[in-house]
Amino acid sequence: MSDEATRYQDEVHTPTEVANPQAYPPRLVKSYPGAPRHPLPWPPEKSGHRLGRLLADLGGITRSQWLTPLDMLPFTDSFEAIPDDDPLQWLVTRRPTPSGGARYSAEWYVIAGPDSEAPTGVHYYDPARHDLVRLRAGDYRSWVASRPAATVLVQTNVFWRLAAKYGEMYYRLACLESGIQVAQALVVAEGQDATARLCFPDADVTELLGLDPREEGVHAVVELVPPVPSAFGGPSLAAFPRAAGAHAAVLAQSRPGPEPLPLTPVRASVPEPGAEPAPVPETAPAPVREAGSEPSPPPPPAPVAESKRIDLPHAVPDLAAGTLTRHAAMRGFSGAAMSTGALATILTAYGRQPRWDLPVNLVEFYCVVADVTGVPSGAYRYLPGEHQLELVSEGDPRQRLREAALAALTQQGARTGNLWLLPVGDAEAAEERFGARWYRVQQAAAGAALHRACLAAAAIDVASRIQNDVLTHLLDGWFGLEGRKRSLLMAQLGTEHPAGPRPEFRLTW
């Protein structure tokens, strides 16, 4: 068992105190003084430069928002905690994907070959200037590519940007953000045959990029193959299924998909030979919650007599459209009901398998529903293959969700949202398959699933917010999770509060 990763998952649920936040530099963009630069076309939307637009859609500074002290109040203790010495402090820049505390720890590097749209070499993407900074000349794709890609993108996380605010929790957020970044890349790189890998020789790639592995971690690789001109199509071979099947078997062996995780059996507790059974009290006293401590986990739910399933209508989410309008719900939700069609669209994207090297069952897709037309309130497990909801626990979930929420905005969302998504991971099965890497890939899979759902929601005008200030482990008993299964993260979705949208300006149009 990977003791360090397991201990981290079991002990780190909230931010920890940072002794000296001023010791961490405030810069949110790297600088390579004196290195050669390759400017990318601006604005990216109006150019035919695929790579430039892709990088802007991943990590570019693409929009600005004007915020007021009232917008910051849910994240502070009082108005007095909000500094007011700078009248322009509330004009903030944003990027296409969410990041913990808007710290934007994710970085992107480009490893270009001769057929790439960038000069051959290793480059850093500078989001402030929309430039590529050349770090090495030469073709280094063989260090990282698993197939004949023209361009390889490498996603990293600068740890200290998150650590300065969240302490020990920074690693969890960095892993989640890598999944969000990969999900975004696979959407905006459509047409370039993009595939992602989260298992690769990390140390070699870190050395290639010239990074200090203690300060910046390499988390994902995205391989791009640009399209070639279409040739004249010949006649259909559908009349020869046996020959086609023989050829398809060879192709399946040449590039096999990721193997599913092993099923982890539920192990009963067996006493040692000769040991006395532990006494069971007739009644257990109610736990007392001390001031400032975490709330006690709720009692396990009453078992559902039969596995009730709900068929959902067919839905085709438009994730690309969602990248244009996705934003975090600044004031929460209005409490209006959600339609079954909207629920089906969001869940379809939530459970979609991306083109990457992780197995389809790395996470399970749990959710909580309230005030959705035609769906009783309660906790469910979404089954992507059947496109069904399987009932886990009945009843109004709002009070339980409020008890697990820490911040005022999250508690407001527990009262007024309609859908809460909580990916669940089995640490034991993941560790058996991935070793010490299990925690990182499982958190990335959770982040990717929630980002896909938020993109699908944005395309149909449903607001969303991915929340880190939720004690999700307090809901595990309600979900009936056993062994080393844990809920990993939460996203809240619903109709946006009328005062939610902030004045926003697109910087790339």
XYZ file of C-alpha atoms in Angstrom:
509
model
C 0.000 0.000 0.000
C 1.231 3.512 -0.839
C 1.236 4.823 2.723
C 2.026 8.454 1.867
C -0.785 8.865 -0.667
C -3.278 7.031 1.549
C -2.347 9.126 4.576
C -2.681 12.274 2.500
C -6.155 11.311 1.252
C -7.362 10.400 4.738
C -5.968 13.456 6.541
C -6.048 16.425 4.171
C -9.633 17.591 3.596
C -9.320 21.347 4.075
C -6.617 23.998 3.578
C -3.881 24.032 6.202
C -2.228 27.072 7.714
C 0.592 28.679 5.746
C 3.159 30.138 8.146
C 4.555 32.775 5.794
C 2.500 33.334 2.614
C 4.716 36.304 1.714
C 7.619 33.910 1.165
C 5.975 32.763 -2.081
C 6.306 35.073 -5.094
C 3.033 36.582 -6.360
C 3.866 36.124 -10.060
C 1.228 34.156 -11.940
C 3.172 34.025 -15.230
C 6.669 32.676 -15.729
C 9.502 34.642 -17.277
C 12.513 33.411 -19.268
C 14.677 36.550 -19.743
C 16.759 36.505 -22.919
C 15.169 33.372 -24.414
C 14.067 33.531 -28.090
C 10.356 34.134 -28.624
C 7.956 33.078 -31.338
C 4.827 35.314 -31.403
C 1.495 33.626 -32.034
C -1.246 35.354 -34.103
C -3.629 37.597 -32.168
C -6.553 37.436 -31.767
C -6.450 33.646 -31.994
C -10.082 33.257 -33.108
C -9.488 35.219 -36.304
C -6.418 33.333 -37.456
C -6.002 29.914 -39.021
C -3.286 29.013 -36.530
C -4.710 25.936 -34.799
C -1.972 25.678 -32.174
C -2.232 29.338 -31.190
C -5.981 29.115 -30.705
C -5.654 25.848 -28.816
C -3.147 27.327 -26.359
C -5.314 30.409 -25.824
C -8.299 28.148 -25.097
C -6.223 26.191 -22.576
C -4.228 28.697 -20.569
C -4.502 32.082 -22.232
C -5.614 35.257 -20.469
C -8.835 35.574 -22.430
C -11.261 37.648 -20.365
C -11.491 40.176 -17.557
C -14.156 40.694 -14.918
C -15.121 43.642 -12.771
C -15.837 42.519 -9.214
C -17.141 44.395 -6.190
C -16.461 43.830 -2.484
C -19.875 42.155 -2.307
C -18.613 39.518 -4.767
C -15.743 38.739 -2.407
C -17.812 38.657 0.783
C -18.674 34.898 0.591
C -14.930 34.125 0.545
C -14.007 36.293 3.545
C -15.163 36.666 7.138
C -16.435 40.232 6.803
C -16.189 43.415 4.783
C -13.341 44.485 7.077
C -11.258 41.574 5.757
C -11.444 42.921 2.194
C -8.614 45.378 1.399
C -9.757 48.623 -0.226
C -6.504 50.513 -0.817
C -6.511 49.930 -4.576
C -9.582 51.164 -6.518
C -8.680 48.910 -9.480
C -8.142 45.744 -7.460
C -11.449 44.279 -8.610
C -10.619 44.323 -12.316
C -9.368 40.740 -12.521
C -8.205 38.653 -15.451
C -9.548 35.165 -16.053
C -8.549 32.111 -18.037
C -10.690 29.537 -19.858
C -10.642 26.905 -17.093
C -11.336 27.090 -13.350
C -8.489 27.079 -10.847
C -8.440 26.929 -7.059
C -8.580 30.470 -5.733
C -7.871 31.756 -9.282
C -4.211 30.889 -8.650
C -3.794 29.382 -12.144
C -1.098 26.893 -11.293
C -1.361 25.073 -14.641
C 1.283 25.712 -17.301
C 1.628 24.396 -20.853
C 4.772 23.487 -22.797
C 4.981 22.669 -26.505
C 7.272 20.034 -27.999
C 7.142 20.674 -31.730
C 8.378 18.569 -34.619
C 9.118 19.587 -38.215
C 5.433 19.270 -39.210
C 4.166 21.407 -36.318
C 2.821 24.949 -36.632
C 5.562 26.058 -34.216
C 9.339 26.003 -34.829
C 10.927 22.651 -34.052
C 11.967 22.544 -30.405
C 10.785 22.731 -26.822
C 8.786 25.852 -25.924
C 7.009 27.417 -22.952
C 3.633 29.021 -23.625
C 3.589 32.548 -22.173
C -0.103 33.363 -21.586
C 0.522 37.046 -20.819
C 2.112 37.736 -24.226
C 0.609 34.841 -26.218
C 4.128 33.834 -27.224
C 6.128 30.645 -27.380
C 9.458 30.912 -25.524
C 12.041 28.528 -26.955
C 13.817 26.479 -24.307
C 15.576 23.929 -26.527
C 16.165 23.626 -30.262
C 15.751 20.247 -31.955
C 13.131 17.530 -32.228
C 12.473 15.946 -28.821
C 9.133 14.288 -29.540
C 10.610 10.816 -29.080
C 11.085 11.626 -25.383
C 7.372 11.974 -24.777
C 5.230 10.810 -27.733
C 3.654 7.352 -27.854
C 2.565 7.699 -31.503
C 3.534 9.734 -34.572
C 2.306 13.113 -33.275
C 3.316 16.365 -34.968
C 3.052 18.340 -31.721
C 3.052 17.262 -28.082
C 1.660 19.481 -25.332
C 2.887 18.964 -21.767
C 0.807 20.189 -18.833
C 2.499 21.051 -15.542
C 1.481 22.532 -12.205
C 3.479 25.161 -10.297
C 2.963 23.937 -6.758
C 3.822 27.084 -4.790
C 1.042 29.123 -6.394
C -1.519 26.889 -4.717
C 0.554 26.163 -1.594
C 0.759 29.873 -0.728
C -3.013 29.879 -0.165
C -4.043 26.303 0.599
C -1.060 24.770 2.394
C -0.929 20.971 2.311
C -4.082 20.870 0.214
C -2.138 22.211 -2.798
C -1.304 18.752 -4.134
C -4.931 17.666 -4.235
C -5.895 20.825 -6.130
C -3.002 20.448 -8.568
C -4.073 16.886 -9.411
C -7.704 17.936 -9.869
C -6.691 20.850 -12.064
C -4.642 18.595 -14.314
C -7.799 16.603 -15.077
C -9.679 19.832 -15.846
C -6.911 20.931 -18.181
C -6.856 17.608 -20.023
C -10.651 17.611 -20.428
C -10.465 21.121 -21.880
C -7.635 20.157 -24.241
C -9.507 17.179 -25.652
C -12.510 19.415 -26.381
C -10.774 22.416 -27.949
C -8.304 20.270 -29.936
C -11.112 18.621 -31.871
C -10.015 17.853 -35.425
C -6.385 17.182 -34.436
C -6.908 13.565 -33.322
C -5.922 14.526 -29.774
C -5.202 11.862 -27.166
C -3.963 12.318 -23.607
C -1.686 10.346 -21.334
C -1.368 10.646 -17.585
C 1.085 7.746 -17.236
C 4.504 8.463 -18.732
C 8.174 8.818 -17.610
C 7.690 11.904 -15.451
C 11.339 12.291 -14.477
C 12.530 12.307 -18.105
C 9.983 14.924 -19.184
C 10.728 17.078 -16.134
C 14.414 17.023 -17.064
C 13.647 17.859 -20.686
C 11.695 20.961 -19.625
C 14.403 22.022 -17.167
C 12.047 22.019 -14.158
C 12.706 21.538 -10.469
C 10.433 18.556 -9.619
C 10.030 19.825 -6.048
C 8.395 23.033 -7.296
C 6.627 22.048 -10.520
C 5.135 18.696 -11.431
C 4.555 17.282 -14.922
C 1.030 15.872 -14.879
C -0.236 15.196 -18.408
C 0.757 14.872 -22.049
C -1.545 15.644 -24.995
C -0.531 14.403 -28.453
C -1.805 16.168 -31.583
C -1.949 14.770 -35.102
C -3.157 17.392 -37.606
C -5.543 16.211 -40.318
C -4.303 15.293 -43.794
C -6.191 16.095 -47.009
C -8.985 13.618 -47.651
C -8.433 11.163 -50.509
C -10.967 9.745 -52.928
C -13.070 7.164 -51.122
C -13.357 3.703 -52.624
C -16.394 1.395 -52.609
C -17.789 0.083 -49.338
C -16.501 -3.261 -48.002
C -19.530 -3.832 -45.779
C -20.380 -6.929 -47.814
C -17.269 -8.706 -46.466
C -17.725 -8.737 -42.658
C -15.432 -11.703 -41.935
C -12.451 -10.103 -43.629
C -13.193 -6.784 -41.952
C -13.352 -8.502 -38.560
C -9.973 -10.154 -39.058
C -8.379 -6.825 -39.932
C -10.060 -5.029 -37.013
C -8.618 -7.607 -34.594
C -5.100 -6.699 -35.724
C -5.769 -2.984 -35.230
C -7.128 -3.611 -31.731
C -3.904 -5.399 -30.781
C -1.636 -2.741 -32.242
C -2.998 0.023 -29.981
C -4.934 -1.600 -27.117
C -7.150 0.477 -24.874
C -6.585 0.863 -21.133
C -7.473 -2.162 -19.054
C -10.268 -1.760 -16.492
C -9.433 -1.637 -12.814
C -9.675 -4.912 -10.894
C -12.858 -5.327 -8.920
C -12.184 -4.957 -5.208
C -14.228 -7.443 -3.159
C -15.755 -6.283 0.100
C -13.737 -8.008 2.824
C -15.478 -9.011 6.005
C -13.667 -8.415 9.257
C -12.385 -11.761 10.598
C -11.256 -11.921 14.274
C -7.968 -13.525 15.199
C -8.174 -17.166 16.386
C -9.118 -17.240 20.042
C -9.846 -13.524 20.212
C -12.962 -12.336 21.987
C -15.418 -10.439 19.834
C -15.518 -6.727 20.516
C -18.457 -5.729 22.717
C -21.179 -3.819 20.956
C -22.972 -1.185 23.078
C -26.722 -1.215 23.019
C -26.841 2.495 22.234
C -24.041 4.707 21.019
C -23.808 8.193 22.502
C -24.206 11.077 20.067
C -20.853 12.621 19.186
C -20.204 16.117 20.499
C -18.868 18.621 17.993
C -16.319 21.054 19.407
C -16.123 24.615 18.155
C -14.122 24.826 14.957
C -14.056 21.070 14.388
C -15.429 19.189 11.410
C -19.065 18.062 11.634
C -19.615 14.422 12.474
C -20.414 12.094 9.581
C -24.135 11.451 9.182
C -25.438 7.983 9.997
C -25.534 5.524 7.098
C -28.700 5.602 5.007
C -31.488 3.140 5.275
C -30.830 0.467 2.634
C -32.900 0.673 -0.519
C -35.035 -2.454 -0.737
C -34.606 -2.839 -4.472
C -32.265 -1.187 -6.897
C -34.489 1.431 -8.491
C -33.361 2.755 -11.850
C -34.566 5.712 -13.870
C -34.154 5.840 -17.641
C -32.933 9.199 -18.931
C -33.775 10.759 -22.301
C -31.183 10.713 -25.059
C -28.918 13.767 -25.020
C -25.995 15.049 -27.118
C -23.979 17.607 -25.121
C -22.089 20.317 -27.037
C -18.904 20.686 -25.018
C -17.244 22.990 -27.539
C -20.093 25.508 -27.206
C -19.720 25.351 -23.447
C -16.098 26.523 -23.604
C -17.331 29.939 -24.815
C -19.672 30.656 -21.899
C -18.521 28.515 -18.952
C -17.978 30.521 -15.766
C -18.287 29.977 -12.050
C -21.616 30.984 -10.499
C -20.506 33.973 -8.400
C -23.754 34.368 -6.425
C -24.984 30.795 -6.440
C -28.369 29.661 -7.733
C -31.966 30.848 -7.823
C -33.674 27.609 -6.757
C -35.717 27.154 -9.954
C -36.462 23.573 -10.990
C -34.295 21.727 -13.538
C -35.714 19.760 -16.462
C -35.026 16.084 -17.037
C -33.505 16.914 -20.430
C -30.980 19.268 -18.835
C -30.109 16.603 -16.262
C -29.594 14.004 -19.005
C -27.344 16.362 -21.000
C -25.112 17.089 -18.018
C -24.865 13.465 -16.920
C -24.032 12.288 -20.445
C -20.965 14.547 -20.455
C -20.171 13.636 -16.833
C -19.831 9.945 -17.646
C -18.226 10.239 -21.095
C -14.923 8.370 -21.502
C -12.193 10.663 -22.837
C -9.447 9.609 -25.243
C -6.752 8.911 -22.701
C -4.784 6.079 -21.134
C -6.922 5.720 -17.998
C -9.541 2.963 -17.579
C -13.233 3.681 -17.906
C -13.967 2.595 -14.318
C -11.293 4.662 -12.566
C -14.100 6.708 -10.990
C -17.807 6.049 -10.487
C -20.279 8.799 -11.264
C -22.359 9.584 -8.196
C -24.728 12.532 -7.958
C -27.368 14.107 -5.726
C -30.646 15.422 -7.155
C -33.230 17.846 -5.785
C -36.162 19.527 -7.524
C -35.570 17.962 -10.940
C -38.729 17.284 -12.945
C -39.599 13.586 -12.943
C -36.701 12.500 -10.683
C -37.294 11.974 -6.930
C -34.854 13.775 -4.633
C -32.004 11.646 -3.357
C -28.552 10.257 -4.030
C -27.893 8.291 -7.213
C -25.177 6.546 -9.152
C -25.144 7.381 -12.846
C -24.520 4.388 -15.127
C -23.073 5.753 -18.405
C -23.444 2.496 -20.354
C -27.144 2.193 -19.602
C -27.739 5.981 -19.366
C -29.663 5.364 -16.167
C -29.748 6.677 -12.613
C -29.543 4.019 -9.911
C -31.033 5.052 -6.577
C -28.632 4.908 -3.629
C -30.502 6.803 -0.925
C -33.885 8.526 -0.947
C -34.874 11.822 0.622
C -34.222 15.559 0.465
C -30.427 15.977 0.472
C -30.182 19.696 1.237
C -29.511 19.490 4.972
C -26.796 16.858 4.526
C -25.134 18.947 1.838
C -25.203 22.046 4.044
C -23.532 20.154 6.885
C -20.689 19.129 4.575
C -20.186 22.649 3.172
C -17.700 25.024 4.759
C -18.131 28.409 3.017
C -21.291 30.511 2.900
C -21.504 30.348 -0.900
C -21.296 26.557 -0.839
C -24.005 26.366 1.816
C -26.194 28.650 -0.295
C -25.696 26.278 -3.233
C -26.756 23.377 -1.008
C -30.094 25.120 -0.494
C -30.772 26.382 -4.017
C -28.979 24.051 -6.446
C -30.578 21.139 -8.287
C -27.691 18.806 -9.007
C -24.508 17.942 -7.144
C -21.947 15.738 -8.868
C -19.528 13.696 -6.750
C -17.124 11.313 -8.538
C -16.165 8.343 -6.366
C -12.860 6.500 -6.529
C -11.745 3.133 -5.162
C -8.244 3.692 -3.791
C -7.514 -0.017 -3.367
C -8.304 -0.935 -6.984
C -6.510 2.137 -8.333
C -3.401 1.450 -6.283
C -3.297 -2.144 -7.464
C -3.267 -0.899 -11.051
C -1.164 2.296 -10.814
C 0.998 1.939 -7.707
C 2.045 5.250 -6.126
C 0.497 7.136 -9.050
C -3.028 6.074 -8.059
C -3.910 9.230 -6.139
C -2.831 11.576 -8.888
C -4.685 9.869 -11.737
C -7.821 9.304 -9.667
C -8.063 12.972 -8.706
C -7.396 13.971 -12.341
C -10.212 11.709 -13.533
C -12.563 13.363 -11.030
C -11.579 16.862 -12.170
C -12.015 15.935 -15.834
C -15.478 14.450 -15.236
C -16.711 17.568 -13.454
C -15.278 19.914 -16.077
C -17.000 18.003 -18.877
C -20.279 18.298 -16.980
C -19.789 22.039 -16.437
C -19.083 22.573 -20.154
C -22.240 20.678 -21.098
C -24.203 22.718 -18.560
C -22.873 26.035 -19.879
C -24.011 25.110 -23.406
C -27.632 24.855 -22.188
C -27.528 27.880 -19.828
C -27.192 25.914 -16.606
C -24.827 27.502 -14.097
C -22.166 25.538 -12.249
C -19.378 25.815 -9.745
C -16.715 23.257 -8.788
C -16.305 23.394 -5.002
C -13.217 22.489 -2.999
C -14.574 23.701 0.350
C -16.767 20.640 0.886
C -16.053 17.828 3.332
C -17.070 15.181 0.833
C -15.933 12.348 3.100
C -18.868 13.171 5.378
C -21.205 12.033 2.588
C -19.530 8.665 2.022
C -21.693 6.866 4.564
C -24.815 8.324 2.981
C -23.671 6.925 -0.364
C -23.071 3.542 1.249
C -19.383 3.516 0.299
C -17.272 0.766 1.840
C -13.619 -0.173 2.027
C -11.350 2.495 0.530
C -13.991 4.044 -1.706
C -14.213 7.819 -1.291
C -16.086 10.695 -2.891
C -13.433 12.987 -4.320
C -14.873 16.387 -5.261
C -18.150 18.230 -5.764
C -19.712 20.397 -8.453
C -22.965 22.287 -7.850
C -25.314 23.022 -10.749
C -28.590 24.876 -11.153
C -30.243 28.011 -12.507
C -27.911 30.952 -11.918
C -28.948 33.608 -9.414
C -30.177 36.758 -11.248
C -27.381 38.806 -9.641
C -24.747 36.215 -10.515
C -23.296 37.178 -13.910
C -20.555 39.788 -13.520
C -19.562 42.400 -16.125
C -17.112 40.548 -18.332
C -14.983 41.533 -21.287
C -13.562 39.125 -23.820
C -9.931 39.936 -24.575
C -9.579 37.752 -27.664
C -12.510 38.778 -29.857
